Coordinates of C-alpha atoms in Angstrom, one line a residue:
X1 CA 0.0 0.0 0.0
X2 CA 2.7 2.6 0.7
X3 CA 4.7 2.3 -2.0
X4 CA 1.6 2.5 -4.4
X5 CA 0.8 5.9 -2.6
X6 CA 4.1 7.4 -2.0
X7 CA 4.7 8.5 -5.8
X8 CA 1.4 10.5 -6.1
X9 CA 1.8 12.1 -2.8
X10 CA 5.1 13.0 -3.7
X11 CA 3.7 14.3 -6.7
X12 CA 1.1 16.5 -4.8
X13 CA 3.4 18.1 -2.9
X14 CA 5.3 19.1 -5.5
X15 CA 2.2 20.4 -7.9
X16 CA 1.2 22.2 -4.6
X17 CA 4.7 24.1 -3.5
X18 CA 5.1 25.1 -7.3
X19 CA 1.6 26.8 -7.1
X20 CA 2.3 28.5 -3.7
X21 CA 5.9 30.0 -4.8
X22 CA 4.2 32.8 -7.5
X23 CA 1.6 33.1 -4.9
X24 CA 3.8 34.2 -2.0
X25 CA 5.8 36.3 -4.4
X26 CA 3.2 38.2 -5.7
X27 CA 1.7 38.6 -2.1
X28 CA 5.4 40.2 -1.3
X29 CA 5.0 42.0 -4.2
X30 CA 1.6 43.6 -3.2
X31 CA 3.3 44.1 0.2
X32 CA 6.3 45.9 -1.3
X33 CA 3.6 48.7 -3.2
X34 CA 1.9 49.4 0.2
X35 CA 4.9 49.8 1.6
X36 CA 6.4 52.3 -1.3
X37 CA 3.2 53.8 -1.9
X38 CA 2.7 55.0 1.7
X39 CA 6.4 55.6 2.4
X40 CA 6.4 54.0 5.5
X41 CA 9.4 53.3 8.0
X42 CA 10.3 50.9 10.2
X43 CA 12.1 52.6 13.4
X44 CA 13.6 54.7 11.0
X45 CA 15.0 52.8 8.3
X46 CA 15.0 53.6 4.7
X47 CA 11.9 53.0 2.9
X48 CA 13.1 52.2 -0.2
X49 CA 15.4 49.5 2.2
X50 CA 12.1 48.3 3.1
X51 CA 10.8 47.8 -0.5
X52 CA 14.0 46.2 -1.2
X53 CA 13.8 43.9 1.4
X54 CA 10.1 42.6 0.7
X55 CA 10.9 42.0 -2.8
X56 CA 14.0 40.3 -1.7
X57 CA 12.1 38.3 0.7
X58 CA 9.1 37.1 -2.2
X59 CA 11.9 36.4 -4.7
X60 CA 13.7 34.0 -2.3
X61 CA 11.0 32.3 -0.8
X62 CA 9.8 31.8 -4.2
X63 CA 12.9 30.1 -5.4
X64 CA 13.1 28.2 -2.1
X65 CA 9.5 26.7 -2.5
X66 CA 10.7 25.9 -6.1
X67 CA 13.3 24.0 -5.2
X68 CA 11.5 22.4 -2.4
X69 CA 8.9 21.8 -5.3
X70 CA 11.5 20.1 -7.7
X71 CA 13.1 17.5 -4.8
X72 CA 9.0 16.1 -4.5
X73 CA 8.4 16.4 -7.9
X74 CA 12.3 14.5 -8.8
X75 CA 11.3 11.8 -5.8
X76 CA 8.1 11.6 -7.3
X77 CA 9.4 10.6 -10.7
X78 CA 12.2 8.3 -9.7
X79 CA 10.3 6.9 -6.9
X80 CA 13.2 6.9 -4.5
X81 CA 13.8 9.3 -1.5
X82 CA 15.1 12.4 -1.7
X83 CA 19.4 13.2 -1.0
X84 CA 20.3 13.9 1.9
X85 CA 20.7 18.4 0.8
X86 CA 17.0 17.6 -0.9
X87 CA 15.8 16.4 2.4
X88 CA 16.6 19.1 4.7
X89 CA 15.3 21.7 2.4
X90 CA 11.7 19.5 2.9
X91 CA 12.6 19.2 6.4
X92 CA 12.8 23.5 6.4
X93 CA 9.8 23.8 4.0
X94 CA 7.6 22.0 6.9
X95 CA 8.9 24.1 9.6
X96 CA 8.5 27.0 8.2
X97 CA 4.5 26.5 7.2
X98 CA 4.3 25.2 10.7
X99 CA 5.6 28.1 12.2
X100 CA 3.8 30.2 9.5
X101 CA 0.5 28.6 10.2
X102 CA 0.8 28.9 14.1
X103 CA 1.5 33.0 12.9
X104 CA -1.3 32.9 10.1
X105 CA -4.3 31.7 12.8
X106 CA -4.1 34.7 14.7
X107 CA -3.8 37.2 12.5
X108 CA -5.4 35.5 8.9
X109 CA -7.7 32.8 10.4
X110 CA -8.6 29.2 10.3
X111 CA -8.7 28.9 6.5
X112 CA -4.8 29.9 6.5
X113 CA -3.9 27.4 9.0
X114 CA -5.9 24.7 7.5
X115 CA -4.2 25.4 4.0
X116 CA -0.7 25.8 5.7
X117 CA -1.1 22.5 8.1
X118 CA -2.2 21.0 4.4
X119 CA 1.3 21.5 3.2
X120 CA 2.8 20.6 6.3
X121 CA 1.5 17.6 6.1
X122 CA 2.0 16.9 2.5
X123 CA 5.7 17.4 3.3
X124 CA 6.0 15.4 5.9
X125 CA 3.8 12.4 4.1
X126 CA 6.4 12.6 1.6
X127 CA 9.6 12.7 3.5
X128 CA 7.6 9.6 5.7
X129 CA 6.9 7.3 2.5
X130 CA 10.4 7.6 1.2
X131 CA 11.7 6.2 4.7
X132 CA 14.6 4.4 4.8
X133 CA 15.5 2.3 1.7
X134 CA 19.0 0.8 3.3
X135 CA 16.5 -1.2 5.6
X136 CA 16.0 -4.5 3.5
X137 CA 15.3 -7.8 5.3
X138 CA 18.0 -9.9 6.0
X139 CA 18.2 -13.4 3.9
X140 CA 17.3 -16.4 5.9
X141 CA 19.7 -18.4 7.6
X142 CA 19.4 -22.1 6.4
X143 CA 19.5 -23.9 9.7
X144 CA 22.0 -26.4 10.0
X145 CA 21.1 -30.4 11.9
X146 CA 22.4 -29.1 15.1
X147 CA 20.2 -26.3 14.8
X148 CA 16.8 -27.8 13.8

């Protein structure tokens, strides 16, 4: 059963984290215009800084999610786990929409959370299925007269 559902899982996850990475870019990006468009200052940093750093902030958690999206959709298609570099980027994917989600409750609501906690588990499902592969059975000892 788990190895027939690990390879569209995987594949989930992946379709899913390439969706959100535009999305959270262009949610930076409409960030980044409220912030230029009302000049506003953080303890008296630049503002153009701040625009900067919200554009900065979209672009590279839209590559990250990317990449997180092409180690599901690669373990996906070869049906085997993921390296050990492709792993701990999953790893960091899930911890930030957990910690993301816990954030997005309060000030979002429920419908955030339950999309984020979606994800989370998504991820994890994936990393999960693709367990460890080294773990094959040991051949059976053919038991000798004295032992029989």
């Amino acid at each position: 059963m788990a190895e027939v559902a690990r390879r569209p899982i995987a594949l989930v996850t992946a379709a899913v984290l390439l969706v959100e990475a535009p999305a959270i870019v262009g949610l930076n990006a409409v960030m980044a215009r409220f912030v230029e468009a009302q000049s506003m200052s953080l303890d008296g940093l630049d503002p153009d800084h701040m625009v900067t750093g919200t554009w900065a902030l979209g672009i590279g958690s839209g590559v990250a999610l990317a990449l997180c999206s092409l180690v599901a959709l690669v373990a996906g298609i070869r049906d085997r786990r993921p390296g050990r570099l492709g792993r701990g980027l999953l790893i960091g994917c899930a911890i930030v929409h957990g910690v993301l989600g816990a954030v997005a409750v309060g000030l979002i609501g429920w419908h955030a959370f339950a999309f984020l906690m979606t994800v989370v588990g998504l991820i994890v499902l994936t990393l999960v299925m693709y367990g460890k592969e080294g773990a094959a059975p040991e051949p059976a000892k053919a038991l000798g007269p004295a032992e029989a």
